[in-house]
Amino acid sequence: MSTSVSFNASTGELIFNNKYSRTGKGKSIIASLNDYCVIDTETTGYSPLCDNIIEIAALKFREGKLVDTFSAFVKPDDFEENLPYLEEDIIERTGITDEMLSTANNTKTVLSKFMDFIGNDILVGHSINFDINFLYDSMEQYFNTHLSNNFVDTLRIARRLLPNMPSHRLPDLVEHYNCERLTFHRSLPDAQMTSECYLKLIEDVINLHGSIEEFGKLFKPKPHKSVRTSAKDISASSDDFDVSHPLYGKVCVFTGTLEQMIRKDAMQIVANLGGQNADNVTRKTNYLIMGNNDYCKSIKDGKSRKQKKAEKLKSEGYDIEVIPENVFFDMIIDN
């Protein structure tokens, strides 16, 4: 993967250019902002291709002060009255219920209002690539347009700024900076806590590194050793893992042809992040990463054997997620 970093002296922004980004997608930057929107979404899963947004929130700041708030539940298009929709783990994690969604506006209506609210603002969020990709794909689906707002990821900043923290989840940052602890995994409280953490992070960046530009020198692509594709032959290049990374300790399996990187390099990155590669889908698999199956002549119905098995295991309640290639690359972009 190729990532370049540039500095805009007039705006004080570090700009990260990733050649695998969606067309027209905004750039990931690091900047001390006065005018911006902090955003957060709650969804039914990890993949923008398969899952849906169920809640969105945004906080608008002008001259560093909160001036407006947006918060809304979202009723997905496939929601049906009187039929169970949300899985138990989502209800337990977020506290959002089918009843809450039943009276909400549909996705297109909420998205239209949300986009009017954020306008062209730079967006700030924790692990914001996740939110951006859901919003980007939804905007493309409903309005045939791109979400082109640049964005700041507080998770990305925290990992480089606070390397000795064992975890960089939002709850850990809230505790580290002694911020007000609100309800986690709800869009509006998460956005509120993220906004406070963002200010603390930028303050530390300036105090510890002198400037945004100096801090940006920490963001250098790491070379990844090419190895054989077989999972058993791949090992991590070091044992210095970020245990907060979503792939740490997770069993990953690839299927199909990756279009953005050869598979052996992708598997090496998984290992370097503390994940475990496997050649076959089992009950221990956590992620099945989907490449392009068009080149596989043995596939008759568009699904590989690995995908079919993963979907069966997920339906039986096992902790496995089927994610497209672009989601995988967003997960590893900092590494």
mmCIF file of C-alpha atoms in Angstrom:
data_model
loop_
_atom_site.group_PDB
_atom_site.id
_atom_site.type_symbol
_atom_site.label_atom_id
_atom_site.label_comp_id
_atom_site.label_asym_id
_atom_site.label_seq_id
_atom_site.Cartn_x
_atom_site.Cartn_y
_atom_site.Cartn_z
ATOM 1 C CA MET A 1 0.000 0.000 0.000
ATOM 2 C CA SER A 2 1.254 3.491 -0.796
ATOM 3 C CA THR A 3 0.484 6.425 1.478
ATOM 4 C CA SER A 4 2.042 9.859 1.043
ATOM 5 C CA VAL A 5 2.004 12.764 3.499
ATOM 6 C CA SER A 6 2.020 16.447 2.564
ATOM 7 C CA PHE A 7 1.789 19.668 4.585
ATOM 8 C CA ASN A 8 -0.387 22.653 3.658
ATOM 9 C CA ALA A 9 1.435 25.635 5.176
ATOM 10 C CA SER A 10 -1.472 28.035 4.625
ATOM 11 C CA THR A 11 -3.965 25.930 6.604
ATOM 12 C CA GLY A 12 -1.621 24.078 8.948
ATOM 13 C CA GLU A 13 -3.006 20.746 7.788
ATOM 14 C CA LEU A 14 -1.230 17.461 7.268
ATOM 15 C CA ILE A 15 -2.816 15.621 4.344
ATOM 16 C CA PHE A 16 -2.620 11.850 3.922
ATOM 17 C CA ASN A 17 -3.109 10.564 0.388
ATOM 18 C CA ASN A 18 -4.061 6.908 0.148
ATOM 19 C CA LYS A 19 -4.270 5.597 -3.424
ATOM 20 C CA TYR A 20 -6.897 3.063 -2.391
ATOM 21 C CA SER A 21 -9.427 5.646 -1.179
ATOM 22 C CA ARG A 22 -12.889 5.789 -2.712
ATOM 23 C CA THR A 23 -13.175 8.140 -5.670
ATOM 24 C CA GLY A 24 -13.893 11.675 -4.492
ATOM 25 C CA LYS A 25 -13.558 10.740 -0.831
ATOM 26 C CA GLY A 26 -12.181 13.489 1.420
ATOM 27 C CA LYS A 27 -8.623 13.363 2.729
ATOM 28 C CA SER A 28 -7.479 12.310 6.169
ATOM 29 C CA ILE A 29 -5.777 15.296 7.781
ATOM 30 C CA ILE A 30 -4.371 16.391 11.118
ATOM 31 C CA ALA A 31 -5.143 19.998 11.975
ATOM 32 C CA SER A 32 -5.976 22.348 14.806
ATOM 33 C CA LEU A 33 -9.423 23.558 13.745
ATOM 34 C CA ASN A 34 -11.714 26.388 14.753
ATOM 35 C CA ASP A 35 -14.657 25.509 12.487
ATOM 36 C CA TYR A 36 -15.613 21.836 12.124
ATOM 37 C CA CYS A 37 -18.206 19.144 12.847
ATOM 38 C CA VAL A 38 -17.676 16.188 15.162
ATOM 39 C CA ILE A 39 -19.638 13.161 13.940
ATOM 40 C CA ASP A 40 -20.513 9.649 15.016
ATOM 41 C CA THR A 41 -22.707 6.873 13.649
ATOM 42 C CA GLU A 42 -24.112 3.647 15.012
ATOM 43 C CA THR A 43 -24.596 0.774 12.569
ATOM 44 C CA THR A 44 -25.817 -2.808 12.417
ATOM 45 C CA GLY A 45 -22.347 -4.154 11.561
ATOM 46 C CA TYR A 46 -18.931 -3.492 10.041
ATOM 47 C CA SER A 47 -19.554 -3.539 6.299
ATOM 48 C CA PRO A 48 -21.116 -0.629 4.372
ATOM 49 C CA LEU A 49 -22.081 -3.190 1.714
ATOM 50 C CA CYS A 50 -24.109 -5.381 4.049
ATOM 51 C CA ASP A 51 -25.043 -3.283 7.091
ATOM 52 C CA ASN A 52 -27.014 -0.107 7.777
ATOM 53 C CA ILE A 53 -26.737 3.143 9.699
ATOM 54 C CA ILE A 54 -29.219 3.293 12.591
ATOM 55 C CA GLU A 55 -28.180 6.533 14.318
ATOM 56 C CA ILE A 56 -26.245 9.697 13.354
ATOM 57 C CA ALA A 57 -25.085 12.661 15.389
ATOM 58 C CA ALA A 58 -23.015 15.763 14.692
ATOM 59 C CA LEU A 59 -21.780 18.726 16.715
ATOM 60 C CA LYS A 60 -21.057 21.963 14.848
ATOM 61 C CA PHE A 61 -18.254 24.195 16.133
ATOM 62 C CA ARG A 62 -17.552 27.773 15.107
ATOM 63 C CA GLU A 63 -14.510 29.617 16.453
ATOM 64 C CA GLY A 64 -14.008 26.646 18.736
ATOM 65 C CA LYS A 65 -17.456 26.926 20.338
ATOM 66 C CA LEU A 66 -20.395 24.536 19.986
ATOM 67 C CA VAL A 67 -23.155 26.304 18.066
ATOM 68 C CA ASP A 68 -25.508 23.546 16.881
ATOM 69 C CA THR A 69 -26.348 19.868 17.330
ATOM 70 C CA PHE A 70 -27.767 17.196 15.037
ATOM 71 C CA SER A 71 -29.031 13.822 16.308
ATOM 72 C CA ALA A 72 -31.368 11.308 14.703
ATOM 73 C CA PHE A 73 -32.291 7.640 14.623
ATOM 74 C CA VAL A 74 -32.452 6.081 11.156
ATOM 75 C CA LYS A 75 -35.001 3.534 9.972
ATOM 76 C CA PRO A 76 -33.238 1.344 7.361
ATOM 77 C CA ASP A 77 -35.016 0.545 4.128
ATOM 78 C CA ASP A 78 -35.271 -3.151 4.995
ATOM 79 C CA PHE A 79 -36.872 -2.463 8.381
ATOM 80 C CA GLU A 80 -40.273 -4.186 8.674
ATOM 81 C CA GLU A 81 -42.853 -3.396 11.300
ATOM 82 C CA ASN A 82 -43.658 -6.187 13.778
ATOM 83 C CA LEU A 83 -40.606 -8.208 12.718
ATOM 84 C CA PRO A 84 -37.349 -8.414 14.726
ATOM 85 C CA TYR A 85 -34.669 -6.279 13.097
ATOM 86 C CA LEU A 86 -31.740 -5.521 15.384
ATOM 87 C CA GLU A 87 -29.627 -8.406 16.640
ATOM 88 C CA GLU A 88 -29.328 -8.853 20.389
ATOM 89 C CA ASP A 89 -25.647 -7.890 20.496
ATOM 90 C CA ILE A 90 -26.423 -4.530 18.835
ATOM 91 C CA ILE A 91 -29.273 -3.844 21.260
ATOM 92 C CA GLU A 92 -27.088 -4.777 24.221
ATOM 93 C CA ARG A 93 -24.131 -2.704 23.030
ATOM 94 C CA THR A 94 -26.002 0.461 22.036
ATOM 95 C CA GLY A 95 -29.284 0.363 23.900
ATOM 96 C CA ILE A 96 -31.021 1.104 20.587
ATOM 97 C CA THR A 97 -34.172 -0.959 20.012
ATOM 98 C CA ASP A 98 -36.487 -1.766 17.125
ATOM 99 C CA GLU A 99 -39.096 0.469 18.739
ATOM 100 C CA MET A 100 -36.750 3.463 18.559
ATOM 101 C CA LEU A 101 -36.148 2.868 14.858
ATOM 102 C CA SER A 102 -39.814 2.294 14.053
ATOM 103 C CA THR A 103 -40.697 5.979 14.509
ATOM 104 C CA ALA A 104 -37.556 7.333 12.826
ATOM 105 C CA ASN A 105 -37.272 8.803 9.341
ATOM 106 C CA ASN A 106 -35.871 6.663 6.554
ATOM 107 C CA THR A 107 -32.220 6.693 5.554
ATOM 108 C CA LYS A 108 -32.570 9.070 2.624
ATOM 109 C CA THR A 109 -34.472 11.666 4.653
ATOM 110 C CA VAL A 110 -32.041 11.617 7.577
ATOM 111 C CA LEU A 111 -29.002 11.703 5.300
ATOM 112 C CA SER A 112 -30.357 14.726 3.446
ATOM 113 C CA LYS A 113 -30.786 16.644 6.706
ATOM 114 C CA PHE A 114 -27.405 15.483 7.976
ATOM 115 C CA MET A 115 -25.583 16.600 4.829
ATOM 116 C CA ASP A 116 -27.282 19.991 5.008
ATOM 117 C CA PHE A 117 -26.082 20.252 8.612
ATOM 118 C CA ILE A 118 -22.396 19.419 8.029
ATOM 119 C CA GLY A 119 -22.093 21.264 4.708
ATOM 120 C CA ASN A 120 -18.438 21.440 3.638
ATOM 121 C CA ASP A 121 -17.061 21.300 7.173
ATOM 122 C CA ILE A 122 -14.030 19.220 8.063
ATOM 123 C CA LEU A 123 -15.311 16.244 10.035
ATOM 124 C CA VAL A 124 -13.786 14.983 13.277
ATOM 125 C CA GLY A 125 -14.424 11.531 14.739
ATOM 126 C CA HIS A 126 -12.914 8.588 16.556
ATOM 127 C CA SER A 127 -12.032 5.807 14.092
ATOM 128 C CA ILE A 128 -13.809 8.071 11.650
ATOM 129 C CA ASN A 129 -12.968 6.067 8.520
ATOM 130 C CA PHE A 130 -15.644 3.643 9.656
ATOM 131 C CA ASP A 131 -18.282 6.410 9.767
ATOM 132 C CA ILE A 132 -17.036 8.076 6.589
ATOM 133 C CA ASN A 133 -17.283 4.883 4.532
ATOM 134 C CA PHE A 134 -20.865 4.190 5.610
ATOM 135 C CA LEU A 135 -21.840 7.777 4.867
ATOM 136 C CA TYR A 136 -19.916 7.825 1.565
ATOM 137 C CA ASP A 137 -21.582 4.668 0.272
ATOM 138 C CA SER A 138 -25.013 5.832 1.437
ATOM 139 C CA MET A 139 -24.588 9.199 -0.275
ATOM 140 C CA GLU A 140 -23.591 7.437 -3.471
ATOM 141 C CA GLN A 141 -26.564 5.065 -3.222
ATOM 142 C CA TYR A 142 -29.272 7.628 -2.439
ATOM 143 C CA PHE A 143 -28.007 10.819 -4.078
ATOM 144 C CA ASN A 144 -25.423 9.653 -6.636
ATOM 145 C CA THR A 145 -22.884 12.028 -5.128
ATOM 146 C CA HIS A 146 -19.678 11.771 -3.102
ATOM 147 C CA LEU A 147 -18.976 12.632 0.515
ATOM 148 C CA SER A 148 -15.873 14.737 -0.133
ATOM 149 C CA ASN A 149 -15.395 16.399 3.276
ATOM 150 C CA ASN A 150 -11.871 16.130 4.667
ATOM 151 C CA PHE A 151 -11.702 14.470 8.073
ATOM 152 C CA VAL A 152 -9.627 14.175 11.254
ATOM 153 C CA ASP A 153 -9.350 10.847 13.074
ATOM 154 C CA THR A 154 -8.726 11.173 16.811
ATOM 155 C CA LEU A 155 -7.823 7.475 16.969
ATOM 156 C CA ARG A 156 -5.060 8.000 14.432
ATOM 157 C CA ILE A 157 -3.691 10.942 16.378
ATOM 158 C CA ALA A 158 -3.870 9.102 19.699
ATOM 159 C CA ARG A 159 -1.954 6.064 18.431
ATOM 160 C CA ARG A 160 0.997 8.208 17.377
ATOM 161 C CA LEU A 161 0.816 10.746 20.189
ATOM 162 C CA LEU A 162 0.323 8.282 23.064
ATOM 163 C CA PRO A 163 2.212 5.142 22.008
ATOM 164 C CA ASN A 164 2.539 3.822 25.559
ATOM 165 C CA MET A 165 -1.199 3.574 26.153
ATOM 166 C CA PRO A 166 -2.213 -0.098 25.983
ATOM 167 C CA SER A 167 -5.418 0.814 24.178
ATOM 168 C CA HIS A 168 -6.668 3.872 22.304
ATOM 169 C CA ARG A 169 -10.405 3.236 22.340
ATOM 170 C CA LEU A 170 -12.621 6.217 23.058
ATOM 171 C CA PRO A 171 -13.285 5.079 26.657
ATOM 172 C CA ASP A 172 -9.531 4.888 27.259
ATOM 173 C CA LEU A 173 -8.958 8.401 25.914
ATOM 174 C CA VAL A 174 -11.829 9.720 28.017
ATOM 175 C CA GLU A 175 -10.207 8.207 31.106
ATOM 176 C CA HIS A 176 -6.708 9.366 30.118
ATOM 177 C CA TYR A 177 -7.806 12.987 29.729
ATOM 178 C CA ASN A 178 -10.263 12.894 32.624
ATOM 179 C CA CYS A 179 -13.117 13.930 30.341
ATOM 180 C CA GLU A 180 -16.746 13.687 31.331
ATOM 181 C CA ARG A 181 -17.793 10.048 30.938
ATOM 182 C CA LEU A 182 -21.098 9.682 29.096
ATOM 183 C CA THR A 183 -22.951 6.717 27.590
ATOM 184 C CA PHE A 184 -20.737 4.899 25.077
ATOM 185 C CA HIS A 185 -21.932 3.459 21.751
ATOM 186 C CA ARG A 186 -24.577 6.107 21.260
ATOM 187 C CA SER A 187 -23.940 8.685 18.576
ATOM 188 C CA LEU A 188 -24.504 11.953 20.414
ATOM 189 C CA PRO A 189 -22.618 11.097 23.650
ATOM 190 C CA ASP A 190 -19.768 9.555 21.619
ATOM 191 C CA ALA A 191 -19.525 12.740 19.539
ATOM 192 C CA GLN A 192 -19.504 14.859 22.703
ATOM 193 C CA MET A 193 -16.693 12.829 24.279
ATOM 194 C CA THR A 194 -14.752 12.789 21.002
ATOM 195 C CA SER A 195 -14.955 16.582 20.737
ATOM 196 C CA GLU A 196 -13.418 16.977 24.196
ATOM 197 C CA CYS A 197 -10.693 14.414 23.494
ATOM 198 C CA TYR A 198 -9.860 16.114 20.187
ATOM 199 C CA LEU A 199 -9.072 19.394 21.914
ATOM 200 C CA LYS A 200 -6.904 17.619 24.494
ATOM 201 C CA LEU A 201 -5.031 15.715 21.790
ATOM 202 C CA ILE A 202 -4.264 18.805 19.721
ATOM 203 C CA GLU A 203 -3.109 20.610 22.865
ATOM 204 C CA ASP A 204 -0.711 17.746 23.599
ATOM 205 C CA VAL A 205 0.500 17.661 19.984
ATOM 206 C CA ILE A 206 1.547 21.307 20.204
ATOM 207 C CA ASN A 207 3.030 20.976 23.690
ATOM 208 C CA LEU A 208 5.009 17.805 22.918
ATOM 209 C CA HIS A 209 6.004 18.371 19.286
ATOM 210 C CA GLY A 210 5.872 22.133 18.812
ATOM 211 C CA SER A 211 3.758 22.030 15.656
ATOM 212 C CA ILE A 212 1.414 19.894 13.587
ATOM 213 C CA GLU A 213 4.120 19.577 10.921
ATOM 214 C CA GLU A 214 6.667 18.141 13.358
ATOM 215 C CA PHE A 215 4.102 15.683 14.667
ATOM 216 C CA GLY A 216 3.426 14.573 11.111
ATOM 217 C CA LYS A 217 6.944 13.208 10.793
ATOM 218 C CA LEU A 218 5.796 10.274 12.940
ATOM 219 C CA PHE A 219 3.460 9.193 10.139
ATOM 220 C CA LYS A 220 5.732 7.199 7.883
ATOM 221 C CA PRO A 221 4.645 4.108 5.908
ATOM 222 C CA LYS A 222 6.175 0.926 7.281
ATOM 223 C CA PRO A 223 7.642 -1.537 4.784
ATOM 224 C CA HIS A 224 6.139 -5.007 4.853
ATOM 225 C CA LYS A 225 8.186 -8.052 4.027
ATOM 226 C CA SER A 226 6.791 -10.194 1.220
ATOM 227 C CA VAL A 227 6.315 -13.835 2.177
ATOM 228 C CA ARG A 228 4.670 -16.933 0.812
ATOM 229 C CA THR A 229 0.887 -16.970 0.741
ATOM 230 C CA SER A 230 0.490 -19.991 3.035
ATOM 231 C CA ALA A 231 -0.718 -18.847 6.464
ATOM 232 C CA LYS A 232 1.515 -21.262 8.373
ATOM 233 C CA ASP A 233 4.650 -19.649 6.955
ATOM 234 C CA ILE A 234 3.797 -16.093 7.997
ATOM 235 C CA SER A 235 4.963 -14.594 11.277
ATOM 236 C CA ALA A 236 5.063 -11.073 12.644
ATOM 237 C CA SER A 237 8.174 -8.990 12.023
ATOM 238 C CA SER A 238 8.116 -7.885 15.683
ATOM 239 C CA ASP A 239 6.055 -8.409 18.835
ATOM 240 C CA ASP A 240 5.411 -4.698 19.434
ATOM 241 C CA PHE A 241 1.651 -4.758 18.867
ATOM 242 C CA ASP A 242 -1.035 -2.138 19.366
ATOM 243 C CA VAL A 243 -3.538 -4.226 21.306
ATOM 244 C CA SER A 244 -6.304 -1.725 20.547
ATOM 245 C CA HIS A 245 -6.120 -2.397 16.815
ATOM 246 C CA PRO A 246 -9.270 -4.158 15.558
ATOM 247 C CA LEU A 247 -7.179 -6.951 13.985
ATOM 248 C CA TYR A 248 -5.083 -7.670 17.081
ATOM 249 C CA GLY A 249 -5.692 -11.240 18.243
ATOM 250 C CA LYS A 250 -8.194 -11.859 15.440
ATOM 251 C CA VAL A 251 -8.158 -14.812 13.050
ATOM 252 C CA CYS A 252 -8.317 -13.599 9.445
ATOM 253 C CA VAL A 253 -8.998 -15.538 6.243
ATOM 254 C CA PHE A 254 -8.874 -14.180 2.688
ATOM 255 C CA THR A 255 -10.990 -15.271 -0.250
ATOM 256 C CA GLY A 256 -10.936 -14.110 -3.857
ATOM 257 C CA THR A 257 -8.318 -11.949 -5.567
ATOM 258 C CA LEU A 258 -7.289 -8.731 -3.830
ATOM 259 C CA GLU A 259 -7.194 -5.900 -6.334
ATOM 260 C CA GLN A 260 -5.194 -3.418 -4.248
ATOM 261 C CA MET A 261 -2.396 -5.598 -2.840
ATOM 262 C CA ILE A 262 -1.117 -9.124 -3.337
ATOM 263 C CA ARG A 263 -2.492 -11.504 -0.738
ATOM 264 C CA LYS A 264 0.818 -12.472 0.838
ATOM 265 C CA ASP A 265 1.568 -8.832 1.671
ATOM 266 C CA ALA A 266 -1.905 -8.364 3.125
ATOM 267 C CA MET A 267 -1.421 -11.463 5.275
ATOM 268 C CA GLN A 268 1.939 -10.141 6.461
ATOM 269 C CA ILE A 269 0.284 -6.917 7.602
ATOM 270 C CA VAL A 270 -2.290 -8.955 9.567
ATOM 271 C CA ALA A 271 0.566 -10.773 11.301
ATOM 272 C CA ASN A 272 2.440 -7.535 11.984
ATOM 273 C CA LEU A 273 -0.671 -6.157 13.661
ATOM 274 C CA GLY A 274 -0.858 -9.129 16.009
ATOM 275 C CA GLY A 275 -3.560 -10.938 14.073
ATOM 276 C CA GLN A 276 -3.508 -14.586 13.027
ATOM 277 C CA ASN A 277 -3.820 -15.750 9.437
ATOM 278 C CA ALA A 278 -5.611 -18.944 8.510
ATOM 279 C CA ASP A 279 -6.195 -20.657 5.186
ATOM 280 C CA ASN A 280 -9.691 -21.941 5.903
ATOM 281 C CA VAL A 281 -12.838 -20.658 7.598
ATOM 282 C CA THR A 282 -13.545 -22.353 10.939
ATOM 283 C CA ARG A 283 -15.463 -21.541 14.106
ATOM 284 C CA LYS A 284 -12.392 -19.621 15.284
ATOM 285 C CA THR A 285 -12.388 -17.253 12.284
ATOM 286 C CA ASN A 286 -13.161 -13.619 13.141
ATOM 287 C CA TYR A 287 -12.850 -11.924 9.738
ATOM 288 C CA LEU A 288 -13.300 -13.204 6.209
ATOM 289 C CA ILE A 289 -11.851 -10.589 3.843
ATOM 290 C CA MET A 290 -13.556 -10.643 0.460
ATOM 291 C CA GLY A 291 -11.518 -10.086 -2.689
ATOM 292 C CA ASN A 292 -12.792 -10.299 -6.247
ATOM 293 C CA ASN A 293 -14.181 -13.728 -7.166
ATOM 294 C CA ASP A 294 -14.587 -12.922 -10.855
ATOM 295 C CA TYR A 295 -11.322 -14.683 -11.667
ATOM 296 C CA CYS A 296 -12.294 -17.970 -10.022
ATOM 297 C CA LYS A 297 -13.797 -20.329 -12.584
ATOM 298 C CA SER A 298 -14.999 -22.781 -9.927
ATOM 299 C CA ILE A 299 -17.535 -20.284 -8.540
ATOM 300 C CA LYS A 300 -20.966 -20.751 -10.064
ATOM 301 C CA ASP A 301 -23.239 -18.574 -7.928
ATOM 302 C CA GLY A 302 -20.959 -15.663 -7.007
ATOM 303 C CA LYS A 303 -19.924 -17.018 -3.612
ATOM 304 C CA SER A 304 -16.812 -18.953 -2.677
ATOM 305 C CA ARG A 305 -16.926 -21.942 -0.348
ATOM 306 C CA LYS A 306 -15.274 -19.818 2.310
ATOM 307 C CA GLN A 307 -17.961 -17.156 2.040
ATOM 308 C CA LYS A 308 -20.764 -19.692 2.239
ATOM 309 C CA LYS A 309 -19.231 -21.302 5.310
ATOM 310 C CA ALA A 310 -18.647 -17.929 6.983
ATOM 311 C CA GLU A 311 -22.239 -16.872 6.402
ATOM 312 C CA LYS A 312 -23.469 -20.173 7.817
ATOM 313 C CA LEU A 313 -21.312 -19.807 10.941
ATOM 314 C CA LYS A 314 -22.455 -16.213 11.437
ATOM 315 C CA SER A 315 -26.091 -17.307 11.203
ATOM 316 C CA GLU A 316 -25.340 -19.866 13.914
ATOM 317 C CA GLY A 317 -24.077 -17.142 16.232
ATOM 318 C CA TYR A 318 -20.313 -17.406 15.834
ATOM 319 C CA ASP A 319 -18.179 -14.247 16.075
ATOM 320 C CA ILE A 320 -17.304 -13.862 12.410
ATOM 321 C CA GLU A 321 -17.640 -10.866 10.107
ATOM 322 C CA VAL A 322 -17.530 -10.923 6.314
ATOM 323 C CA ILE A 323 -15.945 -7.657 5.154
ATOM 324 C CA PRO A 324 -15.110 -6.349 1.676
ATOM 325 C CA GLU A 325 -11.553 -5.565 0.632
ATOM 326 C CA ASN A 326 -11.948 -1.792 0.983
ATOM 327 C CA VAL A 327 -13.013 -2.117 4.637
ATOM 328 C CA PHE A 328 -9.918 -4.226 5.334
ATOM 329 C CA PHE A 329 -7.663 -1.576 3.814
ATOM 330 C CA ASP A 330 -9.316 1.155 5.847
ATOM 331 C CA MET A 331 -8.584 -0.916 8.966
ATOM 332 C CA ILE A 332 -4.859 -1.154 8.159
ATOM 333 C CA ILE A 333 -4.305 2.313 6.683
ATOM 334 C CA ASP A 334 -2.153 3.512 9.605
ATOM 335 C CA ASN A 335 0.193 0.529 9.462
#
